[in-house]
mmCIF file of C-alpha atoms and ligand atoms in Angstrom:
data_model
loop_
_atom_site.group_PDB
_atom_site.id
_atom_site.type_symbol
_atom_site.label_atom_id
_atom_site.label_comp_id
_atom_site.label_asym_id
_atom_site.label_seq_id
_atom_site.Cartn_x
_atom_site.Cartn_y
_atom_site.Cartn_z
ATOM 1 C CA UNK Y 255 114.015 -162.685 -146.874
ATOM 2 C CA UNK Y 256 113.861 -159.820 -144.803
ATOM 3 C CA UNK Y 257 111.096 -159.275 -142.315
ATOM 4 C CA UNK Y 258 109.383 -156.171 -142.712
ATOM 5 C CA UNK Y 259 109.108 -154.034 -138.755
ATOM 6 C CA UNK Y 260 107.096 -150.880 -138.632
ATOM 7 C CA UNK Y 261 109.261 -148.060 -136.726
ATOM 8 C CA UNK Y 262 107.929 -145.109 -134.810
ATOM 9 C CA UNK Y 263 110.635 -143.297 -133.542
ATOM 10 C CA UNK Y 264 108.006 -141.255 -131.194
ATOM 11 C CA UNK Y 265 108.715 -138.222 -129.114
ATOM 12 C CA UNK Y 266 111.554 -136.988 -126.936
ATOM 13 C CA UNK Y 267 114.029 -139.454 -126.207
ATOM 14 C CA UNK Y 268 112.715 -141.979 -128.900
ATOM 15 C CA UNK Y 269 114.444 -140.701 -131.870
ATOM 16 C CA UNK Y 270 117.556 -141.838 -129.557
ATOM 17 C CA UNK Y 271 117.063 -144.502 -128.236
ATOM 18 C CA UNK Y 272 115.330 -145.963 -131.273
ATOM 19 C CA UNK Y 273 117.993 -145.232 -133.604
ATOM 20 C CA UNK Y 274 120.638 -146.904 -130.942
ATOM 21 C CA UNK Y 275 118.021 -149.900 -131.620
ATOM 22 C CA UNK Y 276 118.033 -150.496 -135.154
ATOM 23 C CA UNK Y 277 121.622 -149.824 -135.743
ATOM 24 C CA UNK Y 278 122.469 -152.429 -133.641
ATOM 25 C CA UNK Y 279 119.423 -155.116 -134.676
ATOM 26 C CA UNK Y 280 121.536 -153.590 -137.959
ATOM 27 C CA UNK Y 281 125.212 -154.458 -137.465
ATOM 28 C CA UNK Y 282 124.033 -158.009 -135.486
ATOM 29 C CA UNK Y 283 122.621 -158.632 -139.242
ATOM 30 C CA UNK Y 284 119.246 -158.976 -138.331
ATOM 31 C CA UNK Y 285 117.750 -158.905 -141.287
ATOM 32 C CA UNK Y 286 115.006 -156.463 -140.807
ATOM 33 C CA UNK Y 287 113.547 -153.824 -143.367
ATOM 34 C CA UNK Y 288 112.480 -151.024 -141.384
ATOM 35 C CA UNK Y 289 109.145 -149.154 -142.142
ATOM 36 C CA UNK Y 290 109.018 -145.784 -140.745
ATOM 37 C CA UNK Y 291 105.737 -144.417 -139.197
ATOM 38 C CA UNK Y 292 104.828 -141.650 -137.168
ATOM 39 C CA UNK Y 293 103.179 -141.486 -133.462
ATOM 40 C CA UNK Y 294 102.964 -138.705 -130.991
ATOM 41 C CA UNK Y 295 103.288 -135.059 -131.402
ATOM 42 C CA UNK Y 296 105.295 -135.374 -134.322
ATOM 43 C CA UNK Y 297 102.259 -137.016 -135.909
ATOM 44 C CA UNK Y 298 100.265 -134.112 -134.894
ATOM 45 C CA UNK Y 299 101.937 -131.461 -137.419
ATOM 46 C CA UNK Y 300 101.889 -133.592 -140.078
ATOM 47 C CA UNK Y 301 98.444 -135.333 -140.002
ATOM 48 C CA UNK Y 302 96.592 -133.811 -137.530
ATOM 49 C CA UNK Y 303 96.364 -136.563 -134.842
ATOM 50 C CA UNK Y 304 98.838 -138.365 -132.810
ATOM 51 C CA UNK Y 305 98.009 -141.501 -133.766
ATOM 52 C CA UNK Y 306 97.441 -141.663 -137.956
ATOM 53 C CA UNK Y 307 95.412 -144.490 -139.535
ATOM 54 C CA UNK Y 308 98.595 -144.802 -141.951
ATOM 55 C CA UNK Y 309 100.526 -145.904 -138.701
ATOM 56 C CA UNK Y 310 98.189 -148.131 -137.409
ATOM 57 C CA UNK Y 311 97.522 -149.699 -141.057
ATOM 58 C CA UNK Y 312 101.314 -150.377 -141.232
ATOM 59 C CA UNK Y 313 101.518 -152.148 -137.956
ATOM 60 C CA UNK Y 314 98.734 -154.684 -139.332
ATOM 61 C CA UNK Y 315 100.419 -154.966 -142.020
ATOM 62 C CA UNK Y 316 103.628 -156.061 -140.855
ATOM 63 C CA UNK Y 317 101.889 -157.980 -138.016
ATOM 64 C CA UNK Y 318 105.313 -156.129 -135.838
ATOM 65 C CA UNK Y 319 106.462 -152.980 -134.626
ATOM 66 C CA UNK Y 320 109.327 -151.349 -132.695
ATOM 67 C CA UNK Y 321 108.160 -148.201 -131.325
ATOM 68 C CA UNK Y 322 109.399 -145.329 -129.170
ATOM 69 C CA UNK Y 323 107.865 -143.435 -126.385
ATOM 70 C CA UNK Y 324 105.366 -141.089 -126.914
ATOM 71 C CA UNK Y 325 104.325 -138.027 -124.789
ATOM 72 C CA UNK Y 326 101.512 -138.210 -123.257
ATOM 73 C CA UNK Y 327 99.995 -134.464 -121.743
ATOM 74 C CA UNK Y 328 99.248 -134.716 -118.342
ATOM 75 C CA UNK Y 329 95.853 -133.597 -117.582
ATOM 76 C CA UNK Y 330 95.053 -131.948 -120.810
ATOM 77 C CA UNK Y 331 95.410 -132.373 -124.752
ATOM 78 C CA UNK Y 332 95.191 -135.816 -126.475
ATOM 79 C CA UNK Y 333 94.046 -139.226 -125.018
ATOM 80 C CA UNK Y 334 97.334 -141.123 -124.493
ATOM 81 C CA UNK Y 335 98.568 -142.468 -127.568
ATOM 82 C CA UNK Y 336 99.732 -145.867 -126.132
ATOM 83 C CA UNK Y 337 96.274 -146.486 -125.113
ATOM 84 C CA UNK Y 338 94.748 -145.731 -128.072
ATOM 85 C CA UNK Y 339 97.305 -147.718 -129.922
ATOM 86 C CA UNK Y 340 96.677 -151.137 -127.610
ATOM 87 C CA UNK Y 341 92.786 -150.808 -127.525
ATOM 88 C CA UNK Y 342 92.503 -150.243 -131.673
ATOM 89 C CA UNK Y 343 94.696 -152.980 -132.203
ATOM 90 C CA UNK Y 344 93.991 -155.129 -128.871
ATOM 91 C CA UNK Y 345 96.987 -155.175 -127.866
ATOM 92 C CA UNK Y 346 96.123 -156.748 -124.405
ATOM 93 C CA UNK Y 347 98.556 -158.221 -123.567
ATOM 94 C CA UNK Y 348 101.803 -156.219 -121.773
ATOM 95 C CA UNK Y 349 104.938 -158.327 -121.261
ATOM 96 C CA UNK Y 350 107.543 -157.170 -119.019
ATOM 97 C CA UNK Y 351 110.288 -158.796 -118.340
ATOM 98 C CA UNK Y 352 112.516 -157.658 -115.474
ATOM 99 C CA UNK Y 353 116.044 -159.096 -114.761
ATOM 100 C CA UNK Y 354 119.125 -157.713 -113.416
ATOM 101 C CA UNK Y 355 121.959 -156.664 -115.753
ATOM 102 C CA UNK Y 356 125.225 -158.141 -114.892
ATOM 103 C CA UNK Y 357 127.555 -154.414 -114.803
ATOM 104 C CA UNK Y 358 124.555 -152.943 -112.904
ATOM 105 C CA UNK Y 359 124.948 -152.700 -109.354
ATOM 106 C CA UNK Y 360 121.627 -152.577 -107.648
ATOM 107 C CA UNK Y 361 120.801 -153.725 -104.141
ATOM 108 C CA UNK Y 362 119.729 -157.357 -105.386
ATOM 109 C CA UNK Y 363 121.604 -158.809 -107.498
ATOM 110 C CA UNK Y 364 119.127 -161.859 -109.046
ATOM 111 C CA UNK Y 365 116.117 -160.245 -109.726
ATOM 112 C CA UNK Y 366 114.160 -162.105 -112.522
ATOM 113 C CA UNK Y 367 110.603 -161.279 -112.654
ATOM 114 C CA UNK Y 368 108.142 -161.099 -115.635
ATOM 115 C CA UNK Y 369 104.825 -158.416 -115.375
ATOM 116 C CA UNK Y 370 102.141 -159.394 -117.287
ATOM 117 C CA UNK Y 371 99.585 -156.287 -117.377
ATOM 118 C CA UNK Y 372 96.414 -156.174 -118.937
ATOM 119 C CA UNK Y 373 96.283 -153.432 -121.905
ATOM 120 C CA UNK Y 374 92.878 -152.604 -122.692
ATOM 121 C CA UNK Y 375 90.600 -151.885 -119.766
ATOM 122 C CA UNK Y 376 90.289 -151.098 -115.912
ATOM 123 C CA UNK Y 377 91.107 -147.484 -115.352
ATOM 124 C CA UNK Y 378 92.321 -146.691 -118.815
ATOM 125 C CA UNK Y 379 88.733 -147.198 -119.939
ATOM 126 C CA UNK Y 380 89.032 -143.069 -120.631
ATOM 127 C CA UNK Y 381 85.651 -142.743 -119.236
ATOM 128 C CA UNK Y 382 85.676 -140.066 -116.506
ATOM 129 C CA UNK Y 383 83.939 -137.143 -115.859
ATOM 130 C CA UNK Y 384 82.667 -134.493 -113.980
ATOM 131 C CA UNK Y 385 79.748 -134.997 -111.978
ATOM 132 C CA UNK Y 386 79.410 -131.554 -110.205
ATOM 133 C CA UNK Y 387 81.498 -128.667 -110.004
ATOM 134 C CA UNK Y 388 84.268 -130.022 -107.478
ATOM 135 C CA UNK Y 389 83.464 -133.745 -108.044
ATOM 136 C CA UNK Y 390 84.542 -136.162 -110.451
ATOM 137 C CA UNK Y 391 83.881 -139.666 -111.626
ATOM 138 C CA UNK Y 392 86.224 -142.278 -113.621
ATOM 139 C CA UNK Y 393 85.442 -145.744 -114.165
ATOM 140 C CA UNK Y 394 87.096 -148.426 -113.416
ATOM 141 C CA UNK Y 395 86.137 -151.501 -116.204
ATOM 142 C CA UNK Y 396 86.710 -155.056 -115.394
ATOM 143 C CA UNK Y 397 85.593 -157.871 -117.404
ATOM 144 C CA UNK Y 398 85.241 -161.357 -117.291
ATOM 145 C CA UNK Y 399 86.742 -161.936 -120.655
ATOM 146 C CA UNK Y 400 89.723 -159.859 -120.584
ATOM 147 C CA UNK Y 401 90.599 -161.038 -116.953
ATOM 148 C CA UNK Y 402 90.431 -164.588 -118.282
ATOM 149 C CA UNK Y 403 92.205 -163.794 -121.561
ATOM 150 C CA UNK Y 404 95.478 -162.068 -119.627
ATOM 151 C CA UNK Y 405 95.575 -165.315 -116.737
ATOM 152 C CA UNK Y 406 95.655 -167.604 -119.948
ATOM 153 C CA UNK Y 407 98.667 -165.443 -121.667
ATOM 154 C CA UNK Y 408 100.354 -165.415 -118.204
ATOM 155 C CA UNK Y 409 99.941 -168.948 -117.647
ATOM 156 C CA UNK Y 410 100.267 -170.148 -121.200
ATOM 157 C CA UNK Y 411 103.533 -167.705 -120.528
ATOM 158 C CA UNK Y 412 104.742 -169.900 -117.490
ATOM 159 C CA UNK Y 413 104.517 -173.361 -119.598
ATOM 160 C CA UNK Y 414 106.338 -172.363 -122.821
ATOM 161 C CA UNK Y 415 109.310 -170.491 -119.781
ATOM 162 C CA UNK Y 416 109.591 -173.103 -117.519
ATOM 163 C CA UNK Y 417 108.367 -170.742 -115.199
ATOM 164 C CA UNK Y 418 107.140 -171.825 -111.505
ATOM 165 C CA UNK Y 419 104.599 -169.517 -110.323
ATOM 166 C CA UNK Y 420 102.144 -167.140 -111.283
ATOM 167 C CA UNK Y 421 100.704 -164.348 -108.628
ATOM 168 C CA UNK Y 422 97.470 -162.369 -109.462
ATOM 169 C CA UNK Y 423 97.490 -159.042 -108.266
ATOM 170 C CA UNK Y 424 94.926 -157.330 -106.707
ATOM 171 C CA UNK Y 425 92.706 -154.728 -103.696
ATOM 172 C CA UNK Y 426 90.081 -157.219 -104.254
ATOM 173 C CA UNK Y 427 89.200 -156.206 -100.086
ATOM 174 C CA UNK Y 428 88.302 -152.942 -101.064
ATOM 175 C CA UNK Y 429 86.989 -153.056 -104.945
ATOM 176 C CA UNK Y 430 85.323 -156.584 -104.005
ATOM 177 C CA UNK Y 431 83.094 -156.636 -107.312
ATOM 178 C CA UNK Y 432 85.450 -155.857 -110.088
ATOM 179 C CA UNK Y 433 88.875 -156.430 -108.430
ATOM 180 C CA UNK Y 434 86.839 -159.745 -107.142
ATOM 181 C CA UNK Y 435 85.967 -160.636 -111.053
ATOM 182 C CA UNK Y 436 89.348 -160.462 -111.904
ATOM 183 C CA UNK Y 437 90.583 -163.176 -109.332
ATOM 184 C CA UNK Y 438 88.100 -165.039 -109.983
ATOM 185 C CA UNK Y 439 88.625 -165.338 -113.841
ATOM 186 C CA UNK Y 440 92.405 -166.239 -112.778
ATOM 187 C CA UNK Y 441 91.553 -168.466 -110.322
ATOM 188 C CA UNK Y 442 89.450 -170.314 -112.669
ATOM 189 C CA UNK Y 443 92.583 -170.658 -115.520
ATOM 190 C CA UNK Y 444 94.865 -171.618 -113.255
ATOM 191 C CA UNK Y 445 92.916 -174.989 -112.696
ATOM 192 C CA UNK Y 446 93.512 -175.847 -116.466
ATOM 193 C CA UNK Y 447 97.470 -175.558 -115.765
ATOM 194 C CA UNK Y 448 98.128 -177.786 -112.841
ATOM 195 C CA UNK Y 449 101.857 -177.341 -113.371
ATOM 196 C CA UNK Y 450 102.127 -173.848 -112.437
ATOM 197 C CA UNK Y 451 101.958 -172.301 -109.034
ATOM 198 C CA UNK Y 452 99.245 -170.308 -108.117
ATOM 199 C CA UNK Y 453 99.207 -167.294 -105.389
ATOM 200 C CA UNK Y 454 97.587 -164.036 -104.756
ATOM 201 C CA UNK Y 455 98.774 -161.346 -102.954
ATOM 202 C CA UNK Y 456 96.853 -157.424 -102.812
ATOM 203 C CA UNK Y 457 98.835 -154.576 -103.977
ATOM 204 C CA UNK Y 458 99.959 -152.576 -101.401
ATOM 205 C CA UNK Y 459 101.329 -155.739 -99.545
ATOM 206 C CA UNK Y 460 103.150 -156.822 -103.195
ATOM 207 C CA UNK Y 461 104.684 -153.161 -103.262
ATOM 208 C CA UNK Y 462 106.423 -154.004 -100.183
ATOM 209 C CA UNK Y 463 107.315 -157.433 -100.472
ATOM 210 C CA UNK Y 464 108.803 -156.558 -104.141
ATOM 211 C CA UNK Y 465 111.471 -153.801 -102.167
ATOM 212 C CA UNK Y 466 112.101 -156.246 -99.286
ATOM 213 C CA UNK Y 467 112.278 -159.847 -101.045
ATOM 214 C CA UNK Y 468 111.720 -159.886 -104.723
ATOM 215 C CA UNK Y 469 113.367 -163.226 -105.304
ATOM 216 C CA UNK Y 470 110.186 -164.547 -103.706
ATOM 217 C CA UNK Y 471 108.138 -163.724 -107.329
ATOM 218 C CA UNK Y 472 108.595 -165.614 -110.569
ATOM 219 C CA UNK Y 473 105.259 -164.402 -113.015
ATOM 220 C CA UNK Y 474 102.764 -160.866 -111.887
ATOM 221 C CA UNK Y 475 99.760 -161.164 -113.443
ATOM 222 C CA UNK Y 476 97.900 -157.618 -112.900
ATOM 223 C CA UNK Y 477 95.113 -155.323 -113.958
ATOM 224 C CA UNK Y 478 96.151 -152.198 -116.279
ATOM 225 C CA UNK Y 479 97.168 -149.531 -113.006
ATOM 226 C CA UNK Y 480 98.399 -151.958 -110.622
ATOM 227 C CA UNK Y 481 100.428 -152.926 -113.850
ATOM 228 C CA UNK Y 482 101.722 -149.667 -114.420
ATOM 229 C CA UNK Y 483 103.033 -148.915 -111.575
ATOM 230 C CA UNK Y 484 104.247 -152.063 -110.409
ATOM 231 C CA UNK Y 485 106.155 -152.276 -113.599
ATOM 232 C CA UNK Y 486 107.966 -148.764 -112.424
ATOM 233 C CA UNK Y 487 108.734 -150.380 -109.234
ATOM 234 C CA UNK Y 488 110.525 -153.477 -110.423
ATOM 235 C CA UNK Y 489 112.189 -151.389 -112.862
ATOM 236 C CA UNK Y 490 113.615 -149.759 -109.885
ATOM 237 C CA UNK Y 491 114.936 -153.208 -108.322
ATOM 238 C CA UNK Y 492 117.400 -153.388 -111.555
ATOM 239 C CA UNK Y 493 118.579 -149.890 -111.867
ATOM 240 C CA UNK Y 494 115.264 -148.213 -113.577
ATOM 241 C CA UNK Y 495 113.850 -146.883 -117.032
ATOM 242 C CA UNK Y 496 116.703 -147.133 -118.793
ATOM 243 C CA UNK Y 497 116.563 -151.143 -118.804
ATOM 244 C CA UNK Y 498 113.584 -152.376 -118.727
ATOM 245 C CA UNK Y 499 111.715 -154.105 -121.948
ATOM 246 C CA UNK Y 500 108.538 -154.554 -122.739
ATOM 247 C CA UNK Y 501 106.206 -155.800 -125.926
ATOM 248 C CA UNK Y 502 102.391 -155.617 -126.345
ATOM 249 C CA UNK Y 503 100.753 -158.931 -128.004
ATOM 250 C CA UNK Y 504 97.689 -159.142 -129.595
ATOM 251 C CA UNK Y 505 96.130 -162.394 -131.783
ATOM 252 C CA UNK Y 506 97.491 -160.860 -134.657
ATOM 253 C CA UNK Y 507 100.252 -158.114 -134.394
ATOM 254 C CA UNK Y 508 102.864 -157.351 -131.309
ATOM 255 C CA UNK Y 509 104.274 -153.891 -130.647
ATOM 256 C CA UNK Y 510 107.773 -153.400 -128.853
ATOM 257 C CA UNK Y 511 108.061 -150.782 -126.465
ATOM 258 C CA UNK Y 512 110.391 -149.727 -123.482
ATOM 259 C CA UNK Y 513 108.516 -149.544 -120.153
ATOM 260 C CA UNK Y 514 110.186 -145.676 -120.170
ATOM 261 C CA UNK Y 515 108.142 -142.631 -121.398
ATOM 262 C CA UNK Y 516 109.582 -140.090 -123.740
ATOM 263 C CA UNK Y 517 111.883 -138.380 -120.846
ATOM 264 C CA UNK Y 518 111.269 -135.070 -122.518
ATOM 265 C CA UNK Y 519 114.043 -133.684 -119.292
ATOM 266 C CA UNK Y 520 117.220 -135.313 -121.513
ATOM 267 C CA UNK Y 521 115.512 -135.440 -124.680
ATOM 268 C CA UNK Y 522 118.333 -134.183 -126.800
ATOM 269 C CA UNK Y 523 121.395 -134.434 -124.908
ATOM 270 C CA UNK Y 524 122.419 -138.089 -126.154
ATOM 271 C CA UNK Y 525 122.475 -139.230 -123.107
ATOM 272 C CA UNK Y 526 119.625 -141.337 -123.084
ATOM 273 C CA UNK Y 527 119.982 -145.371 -122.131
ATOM 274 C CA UNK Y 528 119.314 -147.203 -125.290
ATOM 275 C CA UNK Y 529 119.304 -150.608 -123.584
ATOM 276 C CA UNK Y 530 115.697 -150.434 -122.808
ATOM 277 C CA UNK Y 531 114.877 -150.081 -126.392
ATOM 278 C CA UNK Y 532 117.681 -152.563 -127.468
ATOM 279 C CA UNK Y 533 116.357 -155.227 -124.990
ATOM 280 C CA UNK Y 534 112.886 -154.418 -126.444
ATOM 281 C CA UNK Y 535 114.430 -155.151 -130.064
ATOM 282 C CA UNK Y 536 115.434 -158.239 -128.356
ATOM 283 C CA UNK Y 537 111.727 -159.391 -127.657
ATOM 284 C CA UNK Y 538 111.202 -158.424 -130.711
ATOM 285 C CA UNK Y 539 113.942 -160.749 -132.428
ATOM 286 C CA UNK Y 540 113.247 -163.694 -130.539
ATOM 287 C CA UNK Y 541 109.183 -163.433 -131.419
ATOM 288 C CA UNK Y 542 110.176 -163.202 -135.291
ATOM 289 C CA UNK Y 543 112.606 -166.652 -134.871
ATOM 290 C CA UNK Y 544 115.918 -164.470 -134.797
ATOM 291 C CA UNK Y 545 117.205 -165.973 -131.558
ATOM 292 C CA UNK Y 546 120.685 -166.502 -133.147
ATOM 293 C CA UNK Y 547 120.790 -162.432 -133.340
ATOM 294 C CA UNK Y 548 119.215 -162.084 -130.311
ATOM 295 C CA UNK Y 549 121.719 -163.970 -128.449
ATOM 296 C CA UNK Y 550 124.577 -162.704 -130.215
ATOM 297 C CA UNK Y 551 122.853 -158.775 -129.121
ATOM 298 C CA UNK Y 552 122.700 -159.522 -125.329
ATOM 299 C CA UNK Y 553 125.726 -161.488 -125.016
ATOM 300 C CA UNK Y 554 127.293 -158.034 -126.717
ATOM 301 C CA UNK Y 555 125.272 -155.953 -124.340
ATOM 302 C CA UNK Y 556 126.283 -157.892 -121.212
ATOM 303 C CA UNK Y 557 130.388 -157.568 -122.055
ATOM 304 C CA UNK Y 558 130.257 -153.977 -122.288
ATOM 305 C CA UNK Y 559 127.929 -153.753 -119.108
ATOM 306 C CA UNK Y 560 130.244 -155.847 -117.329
ATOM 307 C CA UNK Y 561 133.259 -153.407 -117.723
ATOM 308 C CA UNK Y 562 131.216 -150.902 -117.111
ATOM 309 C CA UNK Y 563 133.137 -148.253 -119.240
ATOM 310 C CA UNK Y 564 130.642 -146.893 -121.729
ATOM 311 C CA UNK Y 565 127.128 -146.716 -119.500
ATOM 312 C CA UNK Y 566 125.085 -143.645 -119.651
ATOM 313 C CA UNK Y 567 124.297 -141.380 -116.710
ATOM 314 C CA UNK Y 568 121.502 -143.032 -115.064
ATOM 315 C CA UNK Y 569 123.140 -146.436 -114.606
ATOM 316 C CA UNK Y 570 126.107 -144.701 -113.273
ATOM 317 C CA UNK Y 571 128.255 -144.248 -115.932
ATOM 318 C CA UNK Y 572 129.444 -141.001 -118.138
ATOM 319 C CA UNK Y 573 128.989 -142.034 -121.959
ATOM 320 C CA UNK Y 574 126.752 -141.100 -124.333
ATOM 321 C CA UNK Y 575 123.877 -142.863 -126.384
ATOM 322 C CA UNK Y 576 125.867 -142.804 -129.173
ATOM 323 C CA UNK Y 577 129.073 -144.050 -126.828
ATOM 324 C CA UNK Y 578 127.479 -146.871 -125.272
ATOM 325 C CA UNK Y 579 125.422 -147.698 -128.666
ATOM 326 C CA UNK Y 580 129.176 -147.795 -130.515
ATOM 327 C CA UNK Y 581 130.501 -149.955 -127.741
ATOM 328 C CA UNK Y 582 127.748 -152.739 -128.223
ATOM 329 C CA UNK Y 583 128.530 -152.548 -131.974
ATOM 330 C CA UNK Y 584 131.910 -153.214 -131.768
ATOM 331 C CA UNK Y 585 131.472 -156.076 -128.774
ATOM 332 C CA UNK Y 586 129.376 -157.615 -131.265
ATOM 333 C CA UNK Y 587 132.344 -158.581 -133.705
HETATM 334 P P1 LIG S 148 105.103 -141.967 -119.020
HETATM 335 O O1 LIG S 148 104.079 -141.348 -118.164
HETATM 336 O O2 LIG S 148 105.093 -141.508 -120.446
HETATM 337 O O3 LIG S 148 105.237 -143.453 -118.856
HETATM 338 P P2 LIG S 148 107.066 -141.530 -117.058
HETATM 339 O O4 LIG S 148 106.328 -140.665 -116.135
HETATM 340 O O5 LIG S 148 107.244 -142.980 -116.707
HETATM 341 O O6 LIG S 148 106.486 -141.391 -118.526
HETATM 342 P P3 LIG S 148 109.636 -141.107 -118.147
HETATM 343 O O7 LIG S 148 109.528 -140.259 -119.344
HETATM 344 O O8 LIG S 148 109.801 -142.553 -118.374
HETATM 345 O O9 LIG S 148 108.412 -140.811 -117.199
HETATM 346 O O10 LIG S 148 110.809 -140.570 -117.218
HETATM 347 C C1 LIG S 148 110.909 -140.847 -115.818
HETATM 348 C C2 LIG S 148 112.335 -140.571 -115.384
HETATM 349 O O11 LIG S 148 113.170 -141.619 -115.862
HETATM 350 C C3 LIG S 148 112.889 -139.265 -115.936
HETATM 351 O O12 LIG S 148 113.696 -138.642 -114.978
HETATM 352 C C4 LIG S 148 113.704 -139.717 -117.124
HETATM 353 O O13 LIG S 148 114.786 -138.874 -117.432
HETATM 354 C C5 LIG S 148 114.191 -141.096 -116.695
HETATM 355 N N1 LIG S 148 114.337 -141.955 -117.887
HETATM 356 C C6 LIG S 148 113.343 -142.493 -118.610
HETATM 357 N N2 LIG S 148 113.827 -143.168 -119.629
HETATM 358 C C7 LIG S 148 115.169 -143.076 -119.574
HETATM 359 C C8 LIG S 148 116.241 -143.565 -120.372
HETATM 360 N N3 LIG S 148 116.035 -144.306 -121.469
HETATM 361 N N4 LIG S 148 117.506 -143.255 -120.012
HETATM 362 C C9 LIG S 148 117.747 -142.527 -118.922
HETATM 363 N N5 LIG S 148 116.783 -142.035 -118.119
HETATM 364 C C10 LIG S 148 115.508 -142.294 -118.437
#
């Protein structure tokens, strides 16, 4: 029986790269029936938020969702959608995997990392405000329980992978209380899983050490920002936006989501990399029990990277969405 995904297409690039998605899940003969929602400014016109409870009702629902990037206005406008989306349905955990993609030239060639970033709190707590004219104030949340919660998923993570190591992330120096309760929450899990590696290493130094050595890393475990951004970085170490996955996972429902944001500066010129989104679908696959379409997806993906013929712009190449989406369809056959 088909499995029934909630889709948001989202805003700029996502109609794109989305599409590219299920029209390859699609011809692999994953056998999913898509149910549309809307996020973002789309969403705005038609029910007067970005983020309807229609959506959100869907994705609990289905317990699963592929979704798109949204915009999120800088400075101004609505509260970012993707937070809203992750703290209503605790989504707290954020699962990146980063790995190189054979086609890709980049200047390491076995990158294989996985970012695990806490969704829900730390600097995304939306509290901020002014505190005088010229002064401002945002708060930084840290708790015991949601420290402890993302070290289990990361570890937890590390058994079911056969993974070695697990880092925590952190400026615990400098933010000594909350930074501090963080690495102490993952310091305490990591005693319950004796078979894992455990390591910490502060932020700055791990921004440095990623561009210089990244083999050295196997699992990140990090705080919402330092996730963020470290997640930009590593996407950098493979060749950037354009292939990097990611999927949200709560107790009861999992959203999957590129790392990119909506690119609104080639939104509409099919030219777009789909892969992040198909690699995404991928996650998504193999967390529904569709690993036979999963693998039969990358191994297409990886053919027509390694020829190197139909890549879009940003990974070198010339082709369009549509070109490189076409290409994986037919490698799939
Ligand atoms: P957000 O704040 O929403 O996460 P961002 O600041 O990370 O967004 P993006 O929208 O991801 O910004 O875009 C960053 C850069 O990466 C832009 O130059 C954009 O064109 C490029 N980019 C992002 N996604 C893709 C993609 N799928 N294909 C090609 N280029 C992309």
């Amino acid at each position: 029986m088909a499995r029934k995904v909630t889709l948001i297409a989202g805003d700029g690039v996502g109609p794109e790269v989305t599409g590219a998605a299920v029209r390859v899940i699609n011809a692999a003969g994953g056998e999913i029936e898509w149910e549309p929602a809307v996020a973002g400014s789309g969403a705005i016109e038609k029910h007067g938020s970005p983020l309807p409870e229609s959506t959100l009702e869907s994705i609990q629902r289905n317990g699963v969702g592929l979704k798109g990037p949204v915009t999120t206005a800088v400075g101004t406008g609505f509260p970012s959608v993707n937070v809203a989306l992750r703290k209503k349905l605790d989504l707290y955990a954020n699962l990146r995997p980063v790995k190189n993609l054979p086609g890709v030239e980049t200047h390491f060639d076995d990158v294989d990392l996985i970012v695990v970033r806490e969704n829900t709190e730390d600097l995304y707590s939306g509290v901020e405000h002014v505190v005088a004219p010229g002064v401002t104030e945002s708060v930084k949340i840290i708790t015991k329980a949601a420290s402890s919660r993302i070290a289990r998923f990361a570890f937890e993570y590390a058994v079911r992978r056969q993974r070695k190591k697990v880092t925590a992330v952190h400026k615990a120096n400098i933010m000594k209380i909350s930074d501090g309760l963080f690495l102490e929450a993952c310091r305490h899990v990591a005693q319950e899983f004796s078979t894992v590696q455990y390591q910490e290493i502060i932020v700055d130094n791990l921004a440095m050490q990623l561009v210089l050595n990244p083999k050295q890393f196997d699992i990140l475990v990090l705080t919402n920002l330092y996730g963020d951004i470290i997640s930009d970085l590593c996407a950098g170490l493979v060749g950037g936006l354009g292939l990097v996955p990611g999927a949200n996972f709560g107790d009861n429902c999992a959203v999957f989501e590129a790392v990119h944001g909506s690119a609104p500066d080639i939104a509409g010129k099919n030219i777009a990399n789909p892969l992040a989104v198909i690699f995404s679908g991928l996650l998504m696959l193999r967390y529904l029990g569709l690993d036979s379409v999963a693998d039969r997806i990358r191994a297409a993906v990886r053919r027509v990277a390694l020829c190197r013929e139909n890549l879009t712009p940003d990974v070198g190449g010339s082709s369009t969405t549509t070109q490189l989406t076409e290409s994986i369809i037919q490698a799939l056959n």
